[in-house]
PDB file of C-alpha atoms in Angstrom:
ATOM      1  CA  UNK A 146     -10.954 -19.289  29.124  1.00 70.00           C
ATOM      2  CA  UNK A 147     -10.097 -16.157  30.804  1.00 81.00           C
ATOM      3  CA  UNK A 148     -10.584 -12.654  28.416  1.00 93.00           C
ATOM      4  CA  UNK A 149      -8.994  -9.697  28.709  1.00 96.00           C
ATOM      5  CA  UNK A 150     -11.123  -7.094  30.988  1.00 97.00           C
ATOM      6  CA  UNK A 151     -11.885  -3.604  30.836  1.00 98.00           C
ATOM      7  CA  UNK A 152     -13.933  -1.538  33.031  1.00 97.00           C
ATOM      8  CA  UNK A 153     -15.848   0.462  33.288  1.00 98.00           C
ATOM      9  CA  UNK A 154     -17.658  -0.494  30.500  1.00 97.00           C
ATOM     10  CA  UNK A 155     -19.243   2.647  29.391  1.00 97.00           C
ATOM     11  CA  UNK A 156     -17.949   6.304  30.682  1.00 98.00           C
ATOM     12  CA  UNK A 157     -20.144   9.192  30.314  1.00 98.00           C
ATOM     13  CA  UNK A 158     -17.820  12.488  31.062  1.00 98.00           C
ATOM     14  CA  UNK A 159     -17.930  16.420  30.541  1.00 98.00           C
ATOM     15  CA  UNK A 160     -15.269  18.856  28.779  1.00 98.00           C
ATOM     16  CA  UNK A 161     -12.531  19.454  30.684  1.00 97.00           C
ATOM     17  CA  UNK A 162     -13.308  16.600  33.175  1.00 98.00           C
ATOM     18  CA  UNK A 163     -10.790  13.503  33.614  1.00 98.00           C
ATOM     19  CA  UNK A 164     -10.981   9.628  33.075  1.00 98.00           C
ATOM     20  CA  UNK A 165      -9.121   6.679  33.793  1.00 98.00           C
ATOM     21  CA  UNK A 166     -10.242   3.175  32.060  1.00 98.00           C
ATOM     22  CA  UNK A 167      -8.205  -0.281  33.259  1.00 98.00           C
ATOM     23  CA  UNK A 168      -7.536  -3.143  32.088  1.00 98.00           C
ATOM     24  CA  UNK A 169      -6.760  -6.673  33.315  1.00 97.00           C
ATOM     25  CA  UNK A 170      -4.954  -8.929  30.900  1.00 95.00           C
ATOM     26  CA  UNK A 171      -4.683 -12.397  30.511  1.00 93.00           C
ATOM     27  CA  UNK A 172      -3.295 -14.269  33.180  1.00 92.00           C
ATOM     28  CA  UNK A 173       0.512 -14.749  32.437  1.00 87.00           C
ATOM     29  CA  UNK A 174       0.186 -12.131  29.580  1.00 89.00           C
ATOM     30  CA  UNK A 175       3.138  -9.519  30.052  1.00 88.00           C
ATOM     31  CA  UNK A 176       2.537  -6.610  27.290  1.00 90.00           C
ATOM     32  CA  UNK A 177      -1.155  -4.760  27.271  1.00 94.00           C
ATOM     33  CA  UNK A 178      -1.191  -2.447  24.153  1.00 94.00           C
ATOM     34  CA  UNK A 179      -4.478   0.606  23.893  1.00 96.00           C
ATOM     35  CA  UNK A 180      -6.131   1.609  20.976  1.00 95.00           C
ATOM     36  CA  UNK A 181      -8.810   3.795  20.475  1.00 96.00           C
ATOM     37  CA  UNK A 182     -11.484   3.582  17.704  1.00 95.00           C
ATOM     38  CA  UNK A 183     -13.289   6.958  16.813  1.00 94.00           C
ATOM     39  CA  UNK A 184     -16.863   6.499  15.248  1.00 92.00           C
ATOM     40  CA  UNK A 185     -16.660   4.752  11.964  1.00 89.00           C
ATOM     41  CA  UNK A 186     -12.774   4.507  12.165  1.00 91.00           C
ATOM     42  CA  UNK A 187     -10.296   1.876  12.482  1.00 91.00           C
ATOM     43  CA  UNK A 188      -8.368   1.038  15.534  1.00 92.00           C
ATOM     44  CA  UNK A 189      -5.614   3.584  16.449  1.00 93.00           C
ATOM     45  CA  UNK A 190      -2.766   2.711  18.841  1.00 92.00           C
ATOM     46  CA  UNK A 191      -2.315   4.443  21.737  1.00 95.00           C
ATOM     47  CA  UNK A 192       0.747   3.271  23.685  1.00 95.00           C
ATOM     48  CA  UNK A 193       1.799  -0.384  24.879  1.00 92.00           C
ATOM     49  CA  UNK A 194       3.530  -2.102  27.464  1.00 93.00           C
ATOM     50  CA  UNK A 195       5.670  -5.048  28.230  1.00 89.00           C
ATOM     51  CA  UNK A 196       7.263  -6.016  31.453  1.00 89.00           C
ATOM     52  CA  UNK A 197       5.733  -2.620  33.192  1.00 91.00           C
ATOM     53  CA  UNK A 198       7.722  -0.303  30.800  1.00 93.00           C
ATOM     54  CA  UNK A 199       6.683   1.418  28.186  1.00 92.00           C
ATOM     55  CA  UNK A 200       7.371  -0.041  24.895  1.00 89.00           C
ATOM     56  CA  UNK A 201       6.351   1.665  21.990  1.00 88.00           C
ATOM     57  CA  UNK A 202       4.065   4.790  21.850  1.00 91.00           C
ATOM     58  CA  UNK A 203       2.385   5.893  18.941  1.00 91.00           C
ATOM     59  CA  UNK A 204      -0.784   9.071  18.100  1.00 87.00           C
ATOM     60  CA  UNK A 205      -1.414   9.240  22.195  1.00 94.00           C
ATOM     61  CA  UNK A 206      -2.296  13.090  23.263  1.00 95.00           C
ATOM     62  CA  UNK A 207      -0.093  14.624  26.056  1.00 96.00           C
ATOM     63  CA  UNK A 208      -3.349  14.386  27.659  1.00 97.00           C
ATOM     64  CA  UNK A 209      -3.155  11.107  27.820  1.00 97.00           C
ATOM     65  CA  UNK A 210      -0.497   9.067  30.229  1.00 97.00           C
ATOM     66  CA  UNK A 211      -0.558   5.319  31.165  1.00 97.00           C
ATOM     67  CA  UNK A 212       1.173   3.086  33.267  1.00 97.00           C
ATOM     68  CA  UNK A 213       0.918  -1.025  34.144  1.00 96.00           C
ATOM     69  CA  UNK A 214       1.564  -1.964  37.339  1.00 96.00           C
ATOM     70  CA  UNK A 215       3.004  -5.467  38.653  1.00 95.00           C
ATOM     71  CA  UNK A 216       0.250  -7.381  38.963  1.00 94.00           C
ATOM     72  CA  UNK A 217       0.214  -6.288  34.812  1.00 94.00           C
ATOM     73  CA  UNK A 218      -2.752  -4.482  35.067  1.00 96.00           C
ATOM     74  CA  UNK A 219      -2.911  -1.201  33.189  1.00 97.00           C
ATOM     75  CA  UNK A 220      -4.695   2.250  33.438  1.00 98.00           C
ATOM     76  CA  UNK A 221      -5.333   4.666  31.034  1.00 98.00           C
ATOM     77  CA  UNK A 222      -5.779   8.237  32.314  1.00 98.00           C
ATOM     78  CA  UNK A 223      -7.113  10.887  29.979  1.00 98.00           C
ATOM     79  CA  UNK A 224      -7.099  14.714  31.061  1.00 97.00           C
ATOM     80  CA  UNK A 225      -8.663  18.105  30.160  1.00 98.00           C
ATOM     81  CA  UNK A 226     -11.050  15.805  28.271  1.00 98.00           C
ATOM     82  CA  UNK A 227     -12.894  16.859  24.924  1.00 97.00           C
ATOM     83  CA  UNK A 228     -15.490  16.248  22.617  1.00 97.00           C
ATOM     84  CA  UNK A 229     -13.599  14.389  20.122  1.00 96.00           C
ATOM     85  CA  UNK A 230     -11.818  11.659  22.685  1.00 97.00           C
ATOM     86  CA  UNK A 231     -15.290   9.952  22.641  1.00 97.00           C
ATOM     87  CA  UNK A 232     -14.717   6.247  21.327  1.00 97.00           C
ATOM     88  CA  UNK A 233     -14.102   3.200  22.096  1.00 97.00           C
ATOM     89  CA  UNK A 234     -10.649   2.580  23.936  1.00 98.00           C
ATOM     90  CA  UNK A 235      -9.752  -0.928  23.843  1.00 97.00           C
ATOM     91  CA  UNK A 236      -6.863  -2.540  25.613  1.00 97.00           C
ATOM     92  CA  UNK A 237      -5.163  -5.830  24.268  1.00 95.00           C
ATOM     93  CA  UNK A 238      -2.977  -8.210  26.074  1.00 93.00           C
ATOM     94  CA  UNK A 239      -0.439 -10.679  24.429  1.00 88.00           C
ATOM     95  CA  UNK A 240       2.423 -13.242  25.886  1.00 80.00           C
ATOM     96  CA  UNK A 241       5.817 -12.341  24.462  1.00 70.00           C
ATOM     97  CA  UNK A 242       6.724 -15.884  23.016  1.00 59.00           C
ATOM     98  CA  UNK A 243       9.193 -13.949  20.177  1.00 53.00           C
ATOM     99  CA  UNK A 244       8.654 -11.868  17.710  1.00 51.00           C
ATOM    100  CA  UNK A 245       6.071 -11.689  15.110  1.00 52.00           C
ATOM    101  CA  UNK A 246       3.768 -14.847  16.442  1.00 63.00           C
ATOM    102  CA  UNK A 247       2.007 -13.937  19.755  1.00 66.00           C
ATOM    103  CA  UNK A 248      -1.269 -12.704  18.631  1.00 83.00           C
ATOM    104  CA  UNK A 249      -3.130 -10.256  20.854  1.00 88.00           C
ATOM    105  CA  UNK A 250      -6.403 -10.676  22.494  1.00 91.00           C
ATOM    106  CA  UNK A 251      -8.544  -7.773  22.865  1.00 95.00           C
ATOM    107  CA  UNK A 252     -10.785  -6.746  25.471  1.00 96.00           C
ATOM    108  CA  UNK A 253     -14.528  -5.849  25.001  1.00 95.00           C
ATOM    109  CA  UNK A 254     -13.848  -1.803  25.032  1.00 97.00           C
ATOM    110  CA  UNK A 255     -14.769   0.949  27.151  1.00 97.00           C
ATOM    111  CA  UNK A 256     -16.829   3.361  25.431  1.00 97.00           C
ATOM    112  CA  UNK A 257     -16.075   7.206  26.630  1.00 98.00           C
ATOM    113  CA  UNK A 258     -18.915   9.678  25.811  1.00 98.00           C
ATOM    114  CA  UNK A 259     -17.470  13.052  26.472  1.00 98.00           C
ATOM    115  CA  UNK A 260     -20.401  15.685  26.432  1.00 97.00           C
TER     116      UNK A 260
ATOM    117  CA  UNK B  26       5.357  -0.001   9.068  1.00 57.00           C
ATOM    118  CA  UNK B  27       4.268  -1.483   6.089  1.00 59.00           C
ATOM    119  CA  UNK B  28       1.007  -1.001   4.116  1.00 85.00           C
ATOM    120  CA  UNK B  29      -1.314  -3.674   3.664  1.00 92.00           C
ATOM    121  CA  UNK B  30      -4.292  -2.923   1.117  1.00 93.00           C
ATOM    122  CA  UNK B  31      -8.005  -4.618   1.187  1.00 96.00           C
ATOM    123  CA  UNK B  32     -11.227  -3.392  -0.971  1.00 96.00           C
ATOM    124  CA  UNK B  33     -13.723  -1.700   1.241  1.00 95.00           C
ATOM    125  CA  UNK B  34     -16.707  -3.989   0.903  1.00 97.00           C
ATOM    126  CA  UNK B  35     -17.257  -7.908  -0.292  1.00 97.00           C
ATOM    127  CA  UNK B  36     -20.139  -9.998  -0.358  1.00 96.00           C
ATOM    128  CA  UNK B  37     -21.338 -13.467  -0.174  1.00 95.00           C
ATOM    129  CA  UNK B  38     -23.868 -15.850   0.155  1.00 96.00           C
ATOM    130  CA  UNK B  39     -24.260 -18.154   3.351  1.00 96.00           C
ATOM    131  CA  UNK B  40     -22.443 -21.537   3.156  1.00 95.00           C
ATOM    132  CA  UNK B  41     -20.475 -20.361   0.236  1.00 95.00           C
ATOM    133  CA  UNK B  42     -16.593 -19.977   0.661  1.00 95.00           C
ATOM    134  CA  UNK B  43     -15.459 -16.358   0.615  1.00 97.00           C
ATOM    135  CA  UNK B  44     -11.885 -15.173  -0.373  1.00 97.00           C
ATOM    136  CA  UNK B  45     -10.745 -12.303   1.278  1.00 98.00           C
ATOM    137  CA  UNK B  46      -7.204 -10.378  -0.570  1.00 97.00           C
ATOM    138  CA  UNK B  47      -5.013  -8.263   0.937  1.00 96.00           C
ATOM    139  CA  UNK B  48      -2.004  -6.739  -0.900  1.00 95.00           C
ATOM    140  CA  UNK B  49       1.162  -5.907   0.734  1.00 93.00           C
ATOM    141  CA  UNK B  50       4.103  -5.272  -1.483  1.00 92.00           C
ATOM    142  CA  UNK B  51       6.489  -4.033   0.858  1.00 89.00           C
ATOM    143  CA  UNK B  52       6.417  -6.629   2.858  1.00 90.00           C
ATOM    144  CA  UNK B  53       9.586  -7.162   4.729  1.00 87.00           C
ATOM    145  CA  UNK B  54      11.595 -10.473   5.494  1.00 86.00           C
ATOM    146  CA  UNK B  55      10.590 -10.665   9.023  1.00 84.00           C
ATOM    147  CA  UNK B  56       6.908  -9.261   8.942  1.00 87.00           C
ATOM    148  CA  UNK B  57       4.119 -11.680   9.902  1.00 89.00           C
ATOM    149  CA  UNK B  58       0.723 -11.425   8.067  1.00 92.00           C
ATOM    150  CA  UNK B  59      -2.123 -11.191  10.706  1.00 92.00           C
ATOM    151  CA  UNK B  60      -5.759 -11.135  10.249  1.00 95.00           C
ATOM    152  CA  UNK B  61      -8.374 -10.013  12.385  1.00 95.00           C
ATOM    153  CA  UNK B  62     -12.114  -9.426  12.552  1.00 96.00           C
ATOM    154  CA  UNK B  63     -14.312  -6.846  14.290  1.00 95.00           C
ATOM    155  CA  UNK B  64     -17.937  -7.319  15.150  1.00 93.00           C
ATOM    156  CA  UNK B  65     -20.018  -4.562  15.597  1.00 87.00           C
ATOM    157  CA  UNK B  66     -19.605  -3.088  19.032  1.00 85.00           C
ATOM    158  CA  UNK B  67     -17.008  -5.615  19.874  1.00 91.00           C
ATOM    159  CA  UNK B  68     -13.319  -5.531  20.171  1.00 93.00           C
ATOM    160  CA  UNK B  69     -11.111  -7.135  17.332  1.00 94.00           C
ATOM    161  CA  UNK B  70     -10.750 -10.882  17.724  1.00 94.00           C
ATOM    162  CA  UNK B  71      -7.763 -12.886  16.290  1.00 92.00           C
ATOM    163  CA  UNK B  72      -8.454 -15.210  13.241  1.00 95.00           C
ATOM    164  CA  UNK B  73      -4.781 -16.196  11.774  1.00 94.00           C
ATOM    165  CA  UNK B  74      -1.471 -15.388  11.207  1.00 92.00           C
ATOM    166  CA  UNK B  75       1.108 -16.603   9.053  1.00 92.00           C
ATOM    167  CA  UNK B  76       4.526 -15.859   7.854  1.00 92.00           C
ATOM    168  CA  UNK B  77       5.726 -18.010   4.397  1.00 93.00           C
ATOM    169  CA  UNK B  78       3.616 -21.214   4.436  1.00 91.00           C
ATOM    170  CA  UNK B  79      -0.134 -21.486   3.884  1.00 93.00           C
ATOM    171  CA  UNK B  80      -1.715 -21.903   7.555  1.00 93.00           C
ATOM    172  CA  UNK B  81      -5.126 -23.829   8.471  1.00 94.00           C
ATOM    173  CA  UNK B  82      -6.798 -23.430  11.854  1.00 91.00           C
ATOM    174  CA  UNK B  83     -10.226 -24.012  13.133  1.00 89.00           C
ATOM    175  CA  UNK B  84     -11.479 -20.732  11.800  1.00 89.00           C
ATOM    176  CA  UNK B  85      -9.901 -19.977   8.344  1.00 95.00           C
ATOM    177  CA  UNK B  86      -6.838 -20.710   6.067  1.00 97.00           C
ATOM    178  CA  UNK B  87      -4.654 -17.839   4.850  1.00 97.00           C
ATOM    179  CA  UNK B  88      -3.387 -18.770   1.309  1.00 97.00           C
ATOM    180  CA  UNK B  89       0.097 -16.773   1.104  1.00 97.00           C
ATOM    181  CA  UNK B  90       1.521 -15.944  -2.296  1.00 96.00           C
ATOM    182  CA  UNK B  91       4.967 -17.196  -3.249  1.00 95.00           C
ATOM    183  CA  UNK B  92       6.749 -14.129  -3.315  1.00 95.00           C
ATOM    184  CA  UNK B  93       4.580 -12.827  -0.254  1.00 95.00           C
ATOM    185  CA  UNK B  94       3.531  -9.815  -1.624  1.00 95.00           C
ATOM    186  CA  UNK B  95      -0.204 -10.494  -1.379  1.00 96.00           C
ATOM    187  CA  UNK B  96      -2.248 -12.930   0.944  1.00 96.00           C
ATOM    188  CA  UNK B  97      -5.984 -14.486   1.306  1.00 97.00           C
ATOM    189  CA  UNK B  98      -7.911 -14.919   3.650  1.00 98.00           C
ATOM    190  CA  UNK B  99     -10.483 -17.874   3.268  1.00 97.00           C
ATOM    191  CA  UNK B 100     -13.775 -18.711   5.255  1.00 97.00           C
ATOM    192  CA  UNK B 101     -14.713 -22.015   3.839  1.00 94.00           C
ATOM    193  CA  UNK B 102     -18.524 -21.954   4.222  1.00 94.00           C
ATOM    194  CA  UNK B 103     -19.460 -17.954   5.329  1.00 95.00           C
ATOM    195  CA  UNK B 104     -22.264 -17.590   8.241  1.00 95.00           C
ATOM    196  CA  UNK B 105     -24.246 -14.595   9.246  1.00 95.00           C
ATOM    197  CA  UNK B 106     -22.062 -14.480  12.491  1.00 93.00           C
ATOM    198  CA  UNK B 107     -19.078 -14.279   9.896  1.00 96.00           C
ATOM    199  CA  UNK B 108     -20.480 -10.545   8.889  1.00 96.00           C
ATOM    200  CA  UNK B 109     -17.752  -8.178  10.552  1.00 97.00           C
ATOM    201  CA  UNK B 110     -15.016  -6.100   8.996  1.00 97.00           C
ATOM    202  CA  UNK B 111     -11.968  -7.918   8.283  1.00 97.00           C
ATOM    203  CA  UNK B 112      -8.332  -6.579   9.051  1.00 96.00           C
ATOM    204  CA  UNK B 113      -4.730  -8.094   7.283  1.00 95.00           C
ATOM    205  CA  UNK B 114      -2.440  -6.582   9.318  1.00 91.00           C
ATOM    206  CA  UNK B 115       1.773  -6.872   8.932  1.00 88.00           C
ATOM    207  CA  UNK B 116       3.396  -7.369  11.879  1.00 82.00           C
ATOM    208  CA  UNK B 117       7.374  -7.466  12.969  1.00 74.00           C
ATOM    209  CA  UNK B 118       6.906  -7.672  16.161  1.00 65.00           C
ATOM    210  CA  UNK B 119       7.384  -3.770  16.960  1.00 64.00           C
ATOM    211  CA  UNK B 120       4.766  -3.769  19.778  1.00 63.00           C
ATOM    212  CA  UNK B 121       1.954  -2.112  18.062  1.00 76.00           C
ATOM    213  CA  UNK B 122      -0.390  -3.408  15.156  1.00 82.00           C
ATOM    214  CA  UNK B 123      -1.417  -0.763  12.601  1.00 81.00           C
ATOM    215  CA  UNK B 124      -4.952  -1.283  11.246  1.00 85.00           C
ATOM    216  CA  UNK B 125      -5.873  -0.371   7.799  1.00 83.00           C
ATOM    217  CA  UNK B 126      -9.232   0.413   6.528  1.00 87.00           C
ATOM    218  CA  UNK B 127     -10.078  -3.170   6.407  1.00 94.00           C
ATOM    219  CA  UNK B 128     -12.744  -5.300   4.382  1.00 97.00           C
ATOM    220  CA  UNK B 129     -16.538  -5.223   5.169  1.00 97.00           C
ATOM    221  CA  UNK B 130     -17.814  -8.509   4.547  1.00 97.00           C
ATOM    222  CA  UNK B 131     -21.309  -8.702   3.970  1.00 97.00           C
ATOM    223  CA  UNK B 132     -22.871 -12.316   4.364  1.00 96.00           C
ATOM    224  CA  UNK B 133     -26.735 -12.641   2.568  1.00 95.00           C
ATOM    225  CA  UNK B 134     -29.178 -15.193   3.915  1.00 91.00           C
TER     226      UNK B 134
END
């Protein structure tokens, strides 16, 4: 069965430079959530999606914006980059079949080094 | 969003059934209880997810309590591949899952 996809993979970047990871969803899946995982932490969420808007936002940096386009592919760009956005970013997709039941499916992760 | 609580650390033997708790007391009517795992390295994968009734699938069962305020998580016979940090996670349907600390779950040859 098709997964969710992420690329790159792995993202090696300098201070100040600038980023942008993407993710494919499922096929038919119409909300992609982020979340980033620091070293040793849990998953934090970033910012999600459904239907191309924006649909809930939670501890994303200013830095940070993100969009998903119609084919429902999503792209998270990440500015003025520093040391401590290094982790693992990973995107999620889910079908909206009503609240509370669609579980999400989440893609392998792009790890960002930031040196 | 409401809290769930899980111990840190559990561990078990292979083949033996492991019972993993999660408290959440302020549960609300219309929250669901989701679990999750995380591999090393890997991104969280969907295990189960229930709402009032006890649930079964191919993976686990979640035992939910009567009053709702607690649930379980049960692998019936624990593997090595079963070793990965385990998240019960409340969800209403508000877009966005919030992880706890989750349980690391240990499985010994």
């Amino acid at each position: 069965a098709a997964g969710v996809i992420q690329s790159p993979r792995h993202l090696i970047k300098e201070k100040r430079e600038t980023a942008t990871l993407k993710c494919y969803p499922i096929p038919r899946h119409d909300t992609v959530y982020w979340y980033q995982q620091g070293p040793g932490q849990d998953p934090q969420f970033l910012i999600s999606f459904y239907e191309k808007m924006q649909s809930d936002k939670g501890s994303i940096p200013d830095r940070f914006s993100a969009q998903q386009f119609s084919d429902y592919h999503s792209e998270l760009n990440m500015s003025s980059l520093e040391l401590g956005d290094s982790a693992l970013y990973f995107c999620a997709s889910r079908r909206e079949p009503g609240q509370g039941q669609g579980e999400q499916y989440f893609g392998p992760g792009t790890r960002l080094t930031v040196t | 969003d409401a809290k769930t609580t899980q111990p840190n650390s559990m561990e078990s033997n292979e083949e033996e059934p492991v019972h993993l708790p999660c408290n959440h007391s302020t549960i609300s009517g219309t929250d669901y209880i989701h679990w999750y795992r995380q591999l090393p390295s890997q991104g969280p994968e969907y295990v189960i997810h229930g709402l009032t009734s006890n649930v079964n699938n191919r993976m686990a069962s979640l035992a939910i309590a009567e009053d709702r305020k607690s649930s379980t998580l049960i692998l019936h016979r624990a593997t090595l591949r079963d070793a990965a940090v385990y998240y019960c996670i409340l969800f209403s349907g508000t877009y966005k899952y919030i992880f706890g600390t989750g349980t690391r779950l240990k499985v010994l040859a």
